[in-house]
Amino acid sequence: STFTNDKADPYRERELQCIADAIHGEARGESEEGKLFVGRVILTRVREGYGQNYCSVVHARRQFAPKKTRSKVALKAAMKAEKLGPNG
């Protein structure tokens, strides 16, 4: 499991991986602030009803260019964006 907690939630893990893939595809060369911005856009879109969950927003037609990744940097940014919330 990617997560360090004892109660790994496969659904949450998949959802965070979708955010990480979007961050990697859209902002992999950007600062942490740029990475967090991409993550927060996804959170905002879910909150505003543009998708039922993170993955549906990330994979919506012509919205993001996700790149499958196991980047710890992208995953860390995804988790931080989720913790900060849409308004960061």
Short mmCIF file of C-alpha atoms in Angstrom, two decimals:
data_model
loop_
_atom_site.label_atom_id
_atom_site.label_comp_id
_atom_site.label_asym_id
_atom_site.label_seq_id
_atom_site.Cartn_x
_atom_site.Cartn_y
_atom_site.Cartn_z
CA SER A 1 0.00 0.00 0.00
CA THR A 2 1.09 3.55 -0.73
CA PHE A 3 -0.16 4.80 2.60
CA THR A 4 1.49 4.45 5.95
CA ASN A 5 -1.65 4.16 8.06
CA ASP A 6 -2.77 0.72 9.18
CA LYS A 7 -6.25 1.08 7.73
CA ALA A 8 -5.48 1.51 4.03
CA ASP A 9 -8.63 2.36 2.12
CA PRO A 10 -8.34 1.05 -1.46
CA TYR A 11 -11.00 3.51 -2.70
CA ARG A 12 -9.20 6.52 -1.19
CA GLU A 13 -5.88 5.23 -2.45
CA ARG A 14 -7.26 5.00 -5.99
CA GLU A 15 -8.81 8.47 -5.75
CA LEU A 16 -5.55 10.02 -4.52
CA GLN A 17 -3.67 8.20 -7.26
CA CYS A 18 -5.96 9.87 -9.82
CA ILE A 19 -5.05 13.27 -8.39
CA ALA A 20 -1.36 12.31 -8.39
CA ASP A 21 -1.60 11.22 -12.05
CA ALA A 22 -3.18 14.58 -12.95
CA ILE A 23 -0.54 16.47 -11.00
CA HIS A 24 2.20 14.50 -12.73
CA GLY A 25 0.68 15.11 -16.16
CA GLU A 26 -0.10 18.77 -15.67
CA ALA A 27 2.53 20.11 -13.24
CA ARG A 28 5.44 17.70 -12.92
CA GLY A 29 7.98 20.45 -13.65
CA GLU A 30 6.27 23.03 -11.47
CA SER A 31 6.84 24.14 -7.90
CA GLU A 32 4.97 22.56 -5.01
CA GLU A 33 2.55 25.49 -5.22
CA GLY A 34 1.80 24.63 -8.87
CA LYS A 35 1.25 20.98 -8.01
CA LEU A 36 -1.08 21.90 -5.15
CA PHE A 37 -3.01 24.23 -7.45
CA VAL A 38 -3.80 21.34 -9.82
CA GLY A 39 -4.92 19.18 -6.90
CA ARG A 40 -7.11 21.93 -5.48
CA VAL A 41 -8.77 22.51 -8.87
CA ILE A 42 -9.81 18.84 -8.84
CA LEU A 43 -11.16 19.12 -5.29
CA THR A 44 -13.10 22.25 -6.22
CA ARG A 45 -14.65 20.60 -9.26
CA VAL A 46 -15.87 17.66 -7.18
CA ARG A 47 -17.29 20.02 -4.56
CA GLU A 48 -19.09 22.01 -7.27
CA GLY A 49 -20.61 18.89 -8.81
CA TYR A 50 -18.50 18.50 -11.96
CA GLY A 51 -17.88 14.89 -11.04
CA GLN A 52 -18.84 12.36 -8.41
CA ASN A 53 -15.26 11.77 -7.30
CA TYR A 54 -11.66 12.74 -8.05
CA CYS A 55 -11.16 10.11 -10.74
CA SER A 56 -14.29 11.14 -12.65
CA VAL A 57 -13.07 14.75 -12.68
CA VAL A 58 -9.52 13.82 -13.71
CA HIS A 59 -10.71 11.55 -16.52
CA ALA A 60 -13.51 13.82 -17.78
CA ARG A 61 -13.12 14.49 -21.48
CA ARG A 62 -10.65 17.27 -22.32
CA GLN A 63 -10.05 18.36 -18.72
CA PHE A 64 -6.69 17.01 -17.60
CA ALA A 65 -3.80 15.10 -19.14
CA PRO A 66 -3.14 12.49 -16.44
CA LYS A 67 0.03 10.44 -16.70
CA LYS A 68 0.21 7.15 -14.82
CA THR A 69 2.88 7.59 -12.21
CA ARG A 70 4.26 6.18 -9.02
CA SER A 71 5.92 9.51 -8.27
CA LYS A 72 6.16 10.02 -4.54
CA VAL A 73 6.34 13.78 -5.16
CA ALA A 74 3.03 13.77 -7.06
CA LEU A 75 1.36 11.52 -4.48
CA LYS A 76 2.62 13.69 -1.62
CA ALA A 77 1.19 16.77 -3.37
CA ALA A 78 -2.13 14.97 -3.88
CA MET A 79 -2.35 14.09 -0.20
CA LYS A 80 -1.41 17.63 0.83
CA ALA A 81 -3.99 19.15 -1.54
CA GLU A 82 -6.66 16.87 -0.07
CA LYS A 83 -5.65 17.85 3.46
CA LEU A 84 -5.71 21.58 2.63
CA GLY A 85 -9.03 21.30 0.79
CA PRO A 86 -10.28 23.26 -2.21
CA ASN A 87 -9.63 26.64 -0.60
CA GLY A 88 -6.15 25.66 0.62
#
